Amino acid sequence: MVRERFPDQVRYASCVEHVIESAAVAEFLVHTLSLPAPLAYLLAALIHCGFILGLVAAGAVVFIWAERKVSGRIQDRLGPTRTGGKFGWLQSPADGIKVLAKEDLIPRAADRLLFRAAPYVSFSSSFTAYLALPFADGWVAFDTNVAVFFILAVLGLEVFGVILAGYASGSKWSLFGAMREAAQVVSYEVPLGICVVIPVLLTGTMNLTTIANMQAGWCSNWLIFHDPFTFAVFWIYATCALASVNRAPFDLAEAESELVAGFMTEYSGMRWSLFFMAEYSSMLLVSCLAVILFFGGWHGPIPVFDWLGWAYPGGASSWQLTGFLANLAGCVNFITKAVIGVTVMLWIRWTLPRLRIDQVMTMCLKYCVPLAAICFIGALWWQVAGWWSPNHWLPLRPDGPGGMRETWVVAPEAACGEVARRLPWADSAPPHGAARRTLPGCGLAGPPAGWRTGSPAAARGGVQ
Amino acid sequence: MCGLLAQITVSHYLVVGAVLFVTGVLCMATKRNALGVLMGIELLLNGANVNFVAFGSKLLRADALGLDGQLIPLFVIVLAAAEAAVALAIALNFYNNHTTVDVDKAEELKG
Amino acid sequence: MTIWAATDWYAFFFLLFALLACGFAAAVLFTSNIVRMAFYLTLSLGATAGLFFLAGAEFVGVMQLMIYVGGTLVLLVFGVMLTARAPFLSLRPRSGEWIVSLIAGGTLLFLLIASAFGVRNWRTASDSGPLPLAEAQTATAVGAGLTGVRVDRLNRDAAGHALSQLPHTDSGYLLPFVIVSVHLLVVLVGAAYLARAKVRRRSATESTASVEG
């Protein structure tokens, strides 16, 4: 849209969209409010960032309160009850004000610059990862083809803040905590990566929007129920995610019975709370990622909006009220699932005792990595052999990417041509917009399809 | 900003690559800490990667190098990881033997 | 409103990331504290990843973040912490070295920049203009290239449709990919062995020494 309107500024449409993928909001601003394109892109980017920052901050506030309540209930207490009414729901804001009012101490032995910078490194990396996370069909700040990889990479950077904090504090406790965290996070990235690759393999794309849309329809279509191996791999993912966001029982880096508070020992006030916000936002993030990869994202257990015909059809580029409502409900659905995941994390924290550091490493290298690798091969085998999957008895709507994956599962031969037809390079110049809504990249099944059969028709037009 | 850089071309990327490359070379030449030298190598390789990506970017020029410009940096990144692992092992070994990481002290092979 | 019409976000972000990358690279050069050097290097490499995103190489940018910043540099910081004793924290080069290297580096930089602007094709954008976004997304094509299918080299018919036959001689980057994987494995095992061996021997000599003592 923007491209036709501003032919001399093609670069915005192609590149800025790339960086701050705000096309939908920006198009609205340009067309309806007729703002100049650069301003529209700036506003759109600010709106996106504001939403994400709001979600992260609100999430931290809610989860800190929930943590207190959950821990209270598990320990047969009430948790906060007084602050702000019946459930103590103002406890987190009250804590926030207390933390803000605290003195900001920097130890004399600290490296002042790195000590100050470390919390921001942690927080901004866990915040940046949200940029590539879709909350509903098309509701994503940065719609990239490598979203899964991006989130894993950026989430892995959080450990840098912790290492810096541990080193810069100039304290033995902090340094020990930081070294533990670094070793743990770097090791757990390996099995986590293998676990994440399995849904990527089954859907044939790293684009999270597409991965979630491929699980549309009944809950039988969720990837966790795809085959026994994906079911097993979800639990490995849950373990590794718990370890990589440094939550109990893997919170060795801040083990208060051994290391005072680990890397956070010397921190106080606002900087300390930044670390805390980073921790809670990465908890929510890995939970959201699990929901997209294994639990269908914004697609509910029952496809209500598909029956109503409200959901955006594939390839739609204009705004529709029904589609918006479907997306809104999907977003609520998505966040509900993610919050359930975080609640389970809280439950685990107050139930299981902390592991020793050697047990943590054993867990990763001797159990998680081999099991994840076995599941990887197993899921691949299951898919190639075309064995039974829930899609066989509970079919879903035939159109849309979900239906396409079903065809893939049930009748892989027919699907090959379809995939080849939708690939970006099948035609020399796919229309702009179409490629975004449909499948930007269907993975490796595409080119070998035409390549293997050797017929030009298969590569060009699919099944006639 | 706009008048000067209305059009970002390959040359601008090459300048960034050149700066990274030269800083890397200088790091390698002047740092006495073995790990500092290693960091210089990383910067240098990164400068080369910027050049490759710029030459391969179809967003900058339609007749660009294409996919090769993106595949080669991938190999460079992986090889840099391998090189860093080995160099780090050597540096740790050196530290264990000489209790220093000053590369100027590594002069036993001097005739 | 005119200022908005004149703003080019692409140039803005390029300038931002370029300045961050170059500035922190210079900071790496001019800092003598090894831990700060590692920190600045992280920021410089992260900004370079931003440049890769701007140039349309998403996959390379993410690889940079994942392997370089998240893997290699964490390893480096580990090394720094294992060897960071007060006397080595800041080893300063001699001032004579500084002068010579700055002269040499300045000359090299001048040469490189002059040549960067020396070629007409590099200095100007192509006449046909940049490609649309859909064509510029390369993650899938890069993945296919690594597994031996060069989708950008498919034979095309007159209408621009891709024909099925790939040149049989063209296996993309499959072989280098396999070689580099094996290489990485061997190197990691070797590095682990190299880093462990001396510690063992030293502890052995220490124990014999203590026995003799």
PDB file of N, CA, C and O in Angstrom, chain A residues 12 14-19 38-39 42 111 113-114 144-146 149-150 157 160 163-164 167 179 186 425-428 441 450-451 454 460, chain C residues 4 7-10 35-36 39-40 42 53-54 58-59 62 66 69 74 77-78 81 89 133 135 137 139-140 149 151 160-162 164-166:
ATOM      1  N   TYR A  12      11.463   2.732   2.192  1.00  0.00           N
ATOM      2  CA  TYR A  12      10.770   2.597   3.478  1.00  0.00           C
ATOM      3  C   TYR A  12      10.017   1.296   3.515  1.00  0.00           C
ATOM      4  O   TYR A  12      10.125   0.505   4.428  1.00  0.00           O
ATOM      5  N   SER A  14      10.276  -1.335   1.867  1.00  0.00           N
ATOM      6  CA  SER A  14      10.987  -2.605   1.856  1.00  0.00           C
ATOM      7  C   SER A  14      11.900  -2.761   3.056  1.00  0.00           C
ATOM      8  O   SER A  14      12.048  -3.860   3.551  1.00  0.00           O
ATOM      9  N   CYS A  15      12.481  -1.689   3.505  1.00  0.00           N
ATOM     10  CA  CYS A  15      13.510  -1.853   4.518  1.00  0.00           C
ATOM     11  C   CYS A  15      13.029  -1.547   5.927  1.00  0.00           C
ATOM     12  O   CYS A  15      13.268  -2.307   6.845  1.00  0.00           O
ATOM     13  N   VAL A  16      12.328  -0.443   6.080  1.00  0.00           N
ATOM     14  CA  VAL A  16      11.905  -0.096   7.430  1.00  0.00           C
ATOM     15  C   VAL A  16      10.897  -1.110   7.919  1.00  0.00           C
ATOM     16  O   VAL A  16      10.902  -1.515   9.066  1.00  0.00           O
ATOM     17  N   GLU A  17      10.058  -1.558   6.990  1.00  0.00           N
ATOM     18  CA  GLU A  17       9.141  -2.637   7.308  1.00  0.00           C
ATOM     19  C   GLU A  17       9.928  -3.824   7.857  1.00  0.00           C
ATOM     20  O   GLU A  17       9.490  -4.534   8.737  1.00  0.00           O
ATOM     21  N   HIS A  18      11.096  -3.973   7.284  1.00  0.00           N
ATOM     22  CA  HIS A  18      11.969  -5.048   7.676  1.00  0.00           C
ATOM     23  C   HIS A  18      12.437  -4.872   9.103  1.00  0.00           C
ATOM     24  O   HIS A  18      12.525  -5.816   9.862  1.00  0.00           O
ATOM     25  N   VAL A  19      12.757  -3.637   9.455  1.00  0.00           N
ATOM     26  CA  VAL A  19      13.355  -3.393  10.759  1.00  0.00           C
ATOM     27  C   VAL A  19      12.283  -3.277  11.825  1.00  0.00           C
ATOM     28  O   VAL A  19      12.325  -3.923  12.857  1.00  0.00           O
ATOM     29  N   PRO A  38       7.237   8.634   6.952  1.00  0.00           N
ATOM     30  CA  PRO A  38       8.242   8.454   8.008  1.00  0.00           C
ATOM     31  C   PRO A  38       7.666   8.646   9.401  1.00  0.00           C
ATOM     32  O   PRO A  38       7.952   7.874  10.311  1.00  0.00           O
ATOM     33  N   LEU A  39       6.807   9.660   9.550  1.00  0.00           N
ATOM     34  CA  LEU A  39       6.190   9.909  10.851  1.00  0.00           C
ATOM     35  C   LEU A  39       5.293   8.733  11.224  1.00  0.00           C
ATOM     36  O   LEU A  39       5.277   8.280  12.380  1.00  0.00           O
ATOM     37  N   LEU A  42       7.348   5.970  12.496  1.00  0.00           N
ATOM     38  CA  LEU A  42       7.846   6.242  13.849  1.00  0.00           C
ATOM     39  C   LEU A  42       6.746   5.978  14.869  1.00  0.00           C
ATOM     40  O   LEU A  42       6.955   5.288  15.875  1.00  0.00           O
ATOM     41  N   ASP A 111      33.342  -2.236  39.483  1.00  0.00           N
ATOM     42  CA  ASP A 111      33.640  -1.518  38.249  1.00  0.00           C
ATOM     43  C   ASP A 111      32.383  -0.709  37.926  1.00  0.00           C
ATOM     44  O   ASP A 111      31.371  -1.256  37.494  1.00  0.00           O
ATOM     45  N   LEU A 113      31.155   1.458  35.800  1.00  0.00           N
ATOM     46  CA  LEU A 113      30.471   1.516  34.498  1.00  0.00           C
ATOM     47  C   LEU A 113      29.725   0.212  34.215  1.00  0.00           C
ATOM     48  O   LEU A 113      28.525   0.210  33.909  1.00  0.00           O
ATOM     49  N   LEU A 114      30.430  -0.908  34.365  1.00  0.00           N
ATOM     50  CA  LEU A 114      29.797  -2.188  34.059  1.00  0.00           C
ATOM     51  C   LEU A 114      28.713  -2.500  35.076  1.00  0.00           C
ATOM     52  O   LEU A 114      27.686  -3.081  34.743  1.00  0.00           O
ATOM     53  N   THR A 144       9.387 -11.717  11.199  1.00  0.00           N
ATOM     54  CA  THR A 144      10.552 -12.175  10.465  1.00  0.00           C
ATOM     55  C   THR A 144      10.470 -13.670  10.227  1.00  0.00           C
ATOM     56  O   THR A 144       9.788 -14.382  10.951  1.00  0.00           O
ATOM     57  N   ASN A 145      11.160 -14.101   9.214  1.00  0.00           N
ATOM     58  CA  ASN A 145      11.179 -15.515   8.870  1.00  0.00           C
ATOM     59  C   ASN A 145      12.016 -16.336   9.819  1.00  0.00           C
ATOM     60  O   ASN A 145      12.014 -17.547   9.741  1.00  0.00           O
ATOM     61  N   VAL A 146      12.785 -15.672  10.664  1.00  0.00           N
ATOM     62  CA  VAL A 146      13.683 -16.408  11.541  1.00  0.00           C
ATOM     63  C   VAL A 146      13.309 -16.143  12.999  1.00  0.00           C
ATOM     64  O   VAL A 146      14.159 -16.103  13.872  1.00  0.00           O
ATOM     65  N   PHE A 149      14.515 -18.473  15.883  1.00  0.00           N
ATOM     66  CA  PHE A 149      15.948 -18.341  16.044  1.00  0.00           C
ATOM     67  C   PHE A 149      16.285 -17.006  16.724  1.00  0.00           C
ATOM     68  O   PHE A 149      17.112 -16.943  17.641  1.00  0.00           O
ATOM     69  N   PHE A 150      15.586 -15.963  16.287  1.00  0.00           N
ATOM     70  CA  PHE A 150      15.817 -14.627  16.843  1.00  0.00           C
ATOM     71  C   PHE A 150      15.546 -14.631  18.336  1.00  0.00           C
ATOM     72  O   PHE A 150      16.333 -14.125  19.139  1.00  0.00           O
ATOM     73  N   LEU A 157      21.233 -13.714  25.159  1.00  0.00           N
ATOM     74  CA  LEU A 157      22.088 -12.579  25.499  1.00  0.00           C
ATOM     75  C   LEU A 157      21.862 -12.112  26.932  1.00  0.00           C
ATOM     76  O   LEU A 157      22.659 -11.361  27.473  1.00  0.00           O
ATOM     77  N   PHE A 160      24.557 -12.313  29.452  1.00  0.00           N
ATOM     78  CA  PHE A 160      25.651 -11.348  29.458  1.00  0.00           C
ATOM     79  C   PHE A 160      25.518 -10.349  30.588  1.00  0.00           C
ATOM     80  O   PHE A 160      26.494 -10.024  31.270  1.00  0.00           O
ATOM     81  N   ILE A 163      26.563 -12.053  33.755  1.00  0.00           N
ATOM     82  CA  ILE A 163      28.018 -12.204  33.893  1.00  0.00           C
ATOM     83  C   ILE A 163      28.651 -10.872  34.264  1.00  0.00           C
ATOM     84  O   ILE A 163      29.485 -10.778  35.174  1.00  0.00           O
ATOM     85  N   LEU A 164      28.215  -9.821  33.558  1.00  0.00           N
ATOM     86  CA  LEU A 164      28.776  -8.499  33.845  1.00  0.00           C
ATOM     87  C   LEU A 164      28.478  -8.088  35.270  1.00  0.00           C
ATOM     88  O   LEU A 164      29.337  -7.558  35.979  1.00  0.00           O
ATOM     89  N   TYR A 167      30.725  -9.997  37.614  1.00  0.00           N
ATOM     90  CA  TYR A 167      32.114  -9.550  37.607  1.00  0.00           C
ATOM     91  C   TYR A 167      32.244  -8.154  38.202  1.00  0.00           C
ATOM     92  O   TYR A 167      33.115  -7.895  39.038  1.00  0.00           O
ATOM     93  N   MET A 179      29.283 -17.104  37.294  1.00  0.00           N
ATOM     94  CA  MET A 179      29.912 -18.219  36.587  1.00  0.00           C
ATOM     95  C   MET A 179      28.954 -19.401  36.498  1.00  0.00           C
ATOM     96  O   MET A 179      28.854 -20.068  35.468  1.00  0.00           O
ATOM     97  N   VAL A 186      24.584 -21.481  29.046  1.00  0.00           N
ATOM     98  CA  VAL A 186      25.232 -21.879  27.796  1.00  0.00           C
ATOM     99  C   VAL A 186      25.016 -23.360  27.532  1.00  0.00           C
ATOM    100  O   VAL A 186      24.749 -23.783  26.408  1.00  0.00           O
ATOM    101  N   TRP A 425       9.967 -18.521  -4.390  1.00  0.00           N
ATOM    102  CA  TRP A 425      10.692 -18.528  -5.656  1.00  0.00           C
ATOM    103  C   TRP A 425       9.965 -19.314  -6.728  1.00  0.00           C
ATOM    104  O   TRP A 425      10.476 -19.511  -7.811  1.00  0.00           O
ATOM    105  N   ALA A 426       8.744 -19.812  -6.401  1.00  0.00           N
ATOM    106  CA  ALA A 426       8.016 -20.549  -7.417  1.00  0.00           C
ATOM    107  C   ALA A 426       7.663 -19.630  -8.576  1.00  0.00           C
ATOM    108  O   ALA A 426       7.732 -20.010  -9.730  1.00  0.00           O
ATOM    109  N   ASP A 427       7.297 -18.412  -8.268  1.00  0.00           N
ATOM    110  CA  ASP A 427       7.099 -17.411  -9.302  1.00  0.00           C
ATOM    111  C   ASP A 427       8.148 -16.349  -9.127  1.00  0.00           C
ATOM    112  O   ASP A 427       8.650 -16.140  -8.035  1.00  0.00           O
ATOM    113  N   SER A 428       8.453 -15.677 -10.200  1.00  0.00           N
ATOM    114  CA  SER A 428       9.584 -14.759 -10.109  1.00  0.00           C
ATOM    115  C   SER A 428       9.263 -13.584  -9.197  1.00  0.00           C
ATOM    116  O   SER A 428      10.091 -13.149  -8.435  1.00  0.00           O
ATOM    117  N   GLY A 441       7.885 -19.042   3.846  1.00  0.00           N
ATOM    118  CA  GLY A 441       8.890 -20.035   3.516  1.00  0.00           C
ATOM    119  C   GLY A 441       8.448 -21.355   4.065  1.00  0.00           C
ATOM    120  O   GLY A 441       8.215 -21.497   5.246  1.00  0.00           O
ATOM    121  N   GLY A 450       9.997 -30.314  -6.441  1.00  0.00           N
ATOM    122  CA  GLY A 450      10.136 -30.268  -7.883  1.00  0.00           C
ATOM    123  C   GLY A 450      11.434 -30.898  -8.333  1.00  0.00           C
ATOM    124  O   GLY A 450      11.537 -31.479  -9.403  1.00  0.00           O
ATOM    125  N   TRP A 451      12.385 -30.807  -7.457  1.00  0.00           N
ATOM    126  CA  TRP A 451      13.730 -31.260  -7.768  1.00  0.00           C
ATOM    127  C   TRP A 451      13.734 -32.775  -7.872  1.00  0.00           C
ATOM    128  O   TRP A 451      14.349 -33.368  -8.738  1.00  0.00           O
ATOM    129  N   GLY A 454      11.292 -34.039 -10.733  1.00  0.00           N
ATOM    130  CA  GLY A 454      11.917 -33.715 -11.995  1.00  0.00           C
ATOM    131  C   GLY A 454      10.960 -33.208 -13.043  1.00  0.00           C
ATOM    132  O   GLY A 454      11.348 -32.991 -14.177  1.00  0.00           O
ATOM    133  N   ARG A 460       6.213 -25.874 -10.794  1.00  0.00           N
ATOM    134  CA  ARG A 460       5.573 -24.620 -11.148  1.00  0.00           C
ATOM    135  C   ARG A 460       4.159 -24.536 -10.609  1.00  0.00           C
ATOM    136  O   ARG A 460       3.799 -23.585  -9.956  1.00  0.00           O
TER     137      ARG A 460
ATOM    138  N   TRP C   4       9.486  15.648   8.434  1.00  0.00           N
ATOM    139  CA  TRP C   4       9.130  14.231   8.402  1.00  0.00           C
ATOM    140  C   TRP C   4       9.224  13.682   6.993  1.00  0.00           C
ATOM    141  O   TRP C   4       9.643  12.544   6.795  1.00  0.00           O
ATOM    142  N   THR C   7      12.766  12.765   6.322  1.00  0.00           N
ATOM    143  CA  THR C   7      13.459  11.787   7.157  1.00  0.00           C
ATOM    144  C   THR C   7      13.509  10.432   6.459  1.00  0.00           C
ATOM    145  O   THR C   7      12.511   9.961   5.938  1.00  0.00           O
ATOM    146  N   ASP C   8      14.669   9.858   6.474  1.00  0.00           N
ATOM    147  CA  ASP C   8      14.830   8.533   5.891  1.00  0.00           C
ATOM    148  C   ASP C   8      15.225   7.580   7.013  1.00  0.00           C
ATOM    149  O   ASP C   8      16.327   7.629   7.526  1.00  0.00           O
ATOM    150  N   TRP C   9      14.294   6.732   7.398  1.00  0.00           N
ATOM    151  CA  TRP C   9      14.580   5.868   8.552  1.00  0.00           C
ATOM    152  C   TRP C   9      15.660   4.865   8.232  1.00  0.00           C
ATOM    153  O   TRP C   9      16.403   4.439   9.107  1.00  0.00           O
ATOM    154  N   TYR C  10      15.722   4.468   6.958  1.00  0.00           N
ATOM    155  CA  TYR C  10      16.762   3.505   6.616  1.00  0.00           C
ATOM    156  C   TYR C  10      18.133   4.107   6.879  1.00  0.00           C
ATOM    157  O   TYR C  10      18.974   3.506   7.546  1.00  0.00           O
ATOM    158  N   VAL C  35      38.061  -6.718  30.677  1.00  0.00           N
ATOM    159  CA  VAL C  35      36.636  -7.035  30.811  1.00  0.00           C
ATOM    160  C   VAL C  35      35.789  -5.998  30.079  1.00  0.00           C
ATOM    161  O   VAL C  35      34.804  -6.325  29.406  1.00  0.00           O
ATOM    162  N   ARG C  36      36.184  -4.744  30.191  1.00  0.00           N
ATOM    163  CA  ARG C  36      35.451  -3.711  29.445  1.00  0.00           C
ATOM    164  C   ARG C  36      35.597  -3.928  27.948  1.00  0.00           C
ATOM    165  O   ARG C  36      34.675  -3.679  27.181  1.00  0.00           O
ATOM    166  N   PHE C  39      33.046  -6.296  26.944  1.00  0.00           N
ATOM    167  CA  PHE C  39      31.717  -5.675  26.942  1.00  0.00           C
ATOM    168  C   PHE C  39      31.517  -4.835  25.689  1.00  0.00           C
ATOM    169  O   PHE C  39      30.498  -4.933  25.002  1.00  0.00           O
ATOM    170  N   TYR C  40      32.511  -4.012  25.364  1.00  0.00           N
ATOM    171  CA  TYR C  40      32.388  -3.162  24.172  1.00  0.00           C
ATOM    172  C   TYR C  40      32.326  -4.011  22.903  1.00  0.00           C
ATOM    173  O   TYR C  40      31.610  -3.681  21.961  1.00  0.00           O
ATOM    174  N   THR C  42      31.025  -6.927  22.643  1.00  0.00           N
ATOM    175  CA  THR C  42      29.644  -7.412  22.551  1.00  0.00           C
ATOM    176  C   THR C  42      28.751  -6.391  21.872  1.00  0.00           C
ATOM    177  O   THR C  42      27.978  -6.716  20.969  1.00  0.00           O
ATOM    178  N   PHE C  53      20.718  -7.075   9.626  1.00  0.00           N
ATOM    179  CA  PHE C  53      19.264  -7.033   9.463  1.00  0.00           C
ATOM    180  C   PHE C  53      18.882  -5.964   8.449  1.00  0.00           C
ATOM    181  O   PHE C  53      18.016  -6.172   7.605  1.00  0.00           O
ATOM    182  N   LEU C  54      19.543  -4.810   8.542  1.00  0.00           N
ATOM    183  CA  LEU C  54      19.233  -3.712   7.624  1.00  0.00           C
ATOM    184  C   LEU C  54      19.541  -4.087   6.186  1.00  0.00           C
ATOM    185  O   LEU C  54      18.854  -3.665   5.273  1.00  0.00           O
ATOM    186  N   GLU C  58      18.696 -11.499   7.311  1.00  0.00           N
ATOM    187  CA  GLU C  58      18.173 -11.793   8.643  1.00  0.00           C
ATOM    188  C   GLU C  58      18.879 -12.980   9.271  1.00  0.00           C
ATOM    189  O   GLU C  58      19.245 -12.957  10.441  1.00  0.00           O
ATOM    190  N   PHE C  59      19.032 -14.016   8.459  1.00  0.00           N
ATOM    191  CA  PHE C  59      19.576 -15.250   9.014  1.00  0.00           C
ATOM    192  C   PHE C  59      20.997 -15.029   9.508  1.00  0.00           C
ATOM    193  O   PHE C  59      21.368 -15.502  10.576  1.00  0.00           O
ATOM    194  N   VAL C  62      20.902 -13.116  12.792  1.00  0.00           N
ATOM    195  CA  VAL C  62      20.548 -13.921  13.959  1.00  0.00           C
ATOM    196  C   VAL C  62      21.672 -14.886  14.312  1.00  0.00           C
ATOM    197  O   VAL C  62      21.964 -15.115  15.491  1.00  0.00           O
ATOM    198  N   MET C  66      23.424 -15.252  17.816  1.00  0.00           N
ATOM    199  CA  MET C  66      23.381 -16.532  18.518  1.00  0.00           C
ATOM    200  C   MET C  66      24.793 -17.076  18.750  1.00  0.00           C
ATOM    201  O   MET C  66      25.155 -17.416  19.869  1.00  0.00           O
ATOM    202  N   VAL C  69      27.753 -13.522  19.478  1.00  0.00           N
ATOM    203  CA  VAL C  69      27.561 -12.781  20.711  1.00  0.00           C
ATOM    204  C   VAL C  69      27.197 -13.729  21.849  1.00  0.00           C
ATOM    205  O   VAL C  69      27.718 -13.635  22.948  1.00  0.00           O
ATOM    206  N   VAL C  74      30.663 -15.280  25.042  1.00  0.00           N
ATOM    207  CA  VAL C  74      30.525 -15.808  26.401  1.00  0.00           C
ATOM    208  C   VAL C  74      31.738 -16.658  26.746  1.00  0.00           C
ATOM    209  O   VAL C  74      32.293 -16.581  27.844  1.00  0.00           O
ATOM    210  N   VAL C  77      34.526 -14.328  27.478  1.00  0.00           N
ATOM    211  CA  VAL C  77      34.411 -13.735  28.805  1.00  0.00           C
ATOM    212  C   VAL C  77      34.808 -14.746  29.874  1.00  0.00           C
ATOM    213  O   VAL C  77      35.453 -14.407  30.869  1.00  0.00           O
ATOM    214  N   PHE C  78      34.451 -16.010  29.617  1.00  0.00           N
ATOM    215  CA  PHE C  78      34.896 -17.077  30.513  1.00  0.00           C
ATOM    216  C   PHE C  78      36.417 -17.073  30.616  1.00  0.00           C
ATOM    217  O   PHE C  78      36.987 -17.099  31.699  1.00  0.00           O
ATOM    218  N   MET C  81      37.666 -14.229  32.578  1.00  0.00           N
ATOM    219  CA  MET C  81      37.483 -14.349  34.028  1.00  0.00           C
ATOM    220  C   MET C  81      38.440 -15.373  34.615  1.00  0.00           C
ATOM    221  O   MET C  81      38.907 -15.218  35.738  1.00  0.00           O
ATOM    222  N   LEU C  89      44.829  -7.287  34.277  1.00  0.00           N
ATOM    223  CA  LEU C  89      43.551  -6.665  33.944  1.00  0.00           C
ATOM    224  C   LEU C  89      43.749  -5.579  32.921  1.00  0.00           C
ATOM    225  O   LEU C  89      42.998  -5.441  31.981  1.00  0.00           O
ATOM    226  N   LEU C 133      10.195  -6.632  -0.699  1.00  0.00           N
ATOM    227  CA  LEU C 133      10.528  -7.329   0.535  1.00  0.00           C
ATOM    228  C   LEU C 133      10.388  -8.837   0.395  1.00  0.00           C
ATOM    229  O   LEU C 133      11.208  -9.592   0.886  1.00  0.00           O
ATOM    230  N   GLU C 135      10.902 -10.758  -1.996  1.00  0.00           N
ATOM    231  CA  GLU C 135      12.048 -11.384  -2.639  1.00  0.00           C
ATOM    232  C   GLU C 135      13.290 -11.289  -1.782  1.00  0.00           C
ATOM    233  O   GLU C 135      14.220 -12.064  -1.947  1.00  0.00           O
ATOM    234  N   GLN C 137      13.511 -11.688   1.403  1.00  0.00           N
ATOM    235  CA  GLN C 137      13.583 -12.588   2.557  1.00  0.00           C
ATOM    236  C   GLN C 137      14.348 -13.836   2.160  1.00  0.00           C
ATOM    237  O   GLN C 137      13.961 -14.549   1.243  1.00  0.00           O
ATOM    238  N   ALA C 139      15.851 -16.290   4.415  1.00  0.00           N
ATOM    239  CA  ALA C 139      16.162 -17.340   5.389  1.00  0.00           C
ATOM    240  C   ALA C 139      15.988 -18.722   4.773  1.00  0.00           C
ATOM    241  O   ALA C 139      16.854 -19.587   4.906  1.00  0.00           O
ATOM    242  N   THR C 140      14.875 -18.927   4.075  1.00  0.00           N
ATOM    243  CA  THR C 140      14.612 -20.248   3.502  1.00  0.00           C
ATOM    244  C   THR C 140      15.636 -20.569   2.423  1.00  0.00           C
ATOM    245  O   THR C 140      16.135 -21.692   2.335  1.00  0.00           O
ATOM    246  N   VAL C 149      20.681 -27.077  -2.250  1.00  0.00           N
ATOM    247  CA  VAL C 149      19.784 -26.644  -3.318  1.00  0.00           C
ATOM    248  C   VAL C 149      19.905 -25.135  -3.471  1.00  0.00           C
ATOM    249  O   VAL C 149      19.536 -24.387  -2.575  1.00  0.00           O
ATOM    250  N   VAL C 151      18.374 -22.302  -4.708  1.00  0.00           N
ATOM    251  CA  VAL C 151      17.113 -21.881  -5.310  1.00  0.00           C
ATOM    252  C   VAL C 151      17.273 -20.624  -6.147  1.00  0.00           C
ATOM    253  O   VAL C 151      16.437 -20.322  -6.988  1.00  0.00           O
ATOM    254  N   GLY C 160       9.644 -16.479 -16.391  1.00  0.00           N
ATOM    255  CA  GLY C 160      10.227 -16.281 -15.083  1.00  0.00           C
ATOM    256  C   GLY C 160       9.872 -17.358 -14.086  1.00  0.00           C
ATOM    257  O   GLY C 160      10.260 -17.279 -12.937  1.00  0.00           O
ATOM    258  N   HIS C 161       9.120 -18.381 -14.530  1.00  0.00           N
ATOM    259  CA  HIS C 161       8.820 -19.480 -13.615  1.00  0.00           C
ATOM    260  C   HIS C 161      10.043 -20.352 -13.453  1.00  0.00           C
ATOM    261  O   HIS C 161      10.787 -20.578 -14.407  1.00  0.00           O
ATOM    262  N   ALA C 162      10.186 -20.856 -12.233  1.00  0.00           N
ATOM    263  CA  ALA C 162      11.336 -21.711 -12.000  1.00  0.00           C
ATOM    264  C   ALA C 162      11.085 -23.075 -12.608  1.00  0.00           C
ATOM    265  O   ALA C 162      10.032 -23.664 -12.421  1.00  0.00           O
ATOM    266  N   SER C 164      12.262 -27.112 -12.999  1.00  0.00           N
ATOM    267  CA  SER C 164      12.634 -28.025 -11.918  1.00  0.00           C
ATOM    268  C   SER C 164      14.116 -28.349 -11.927  1.00  0.00           C
ATOM    269  O   SER C 164      14.725 -28.484 -10.889  1.00  0.00           O
ATOM    270  N   GLN C 165      14.698 -28.479 -13.133  1.00  0.00           N
ATOM    271  CA  GLN C 165      16.041 -29.040 -13.168  1.00  0.00           C
ATOM    272  C   GLN C 165      17.059 -28.066 -12.585  1.00  0.00           C
ATOM    273  O   GLN C 165      17.152 -26.922 -13.005  1.00  0.00           O
ATOM    274  N   LEU C 166      17.790 -28.565 -11.643  1.00  0.00           N
ATOM    275  CA  LEU C 166      18.932 -27.817 -11.169  1.00  0.00           C
ATOM    276  C   LEU C 166      20.129 -28.288 -11.962  1.00  0.00           C
ATOM    277  O   LEU C 166      20.152 -29.431 -12.412  1.00  0.00           O
TER     278      LEU C 166
END
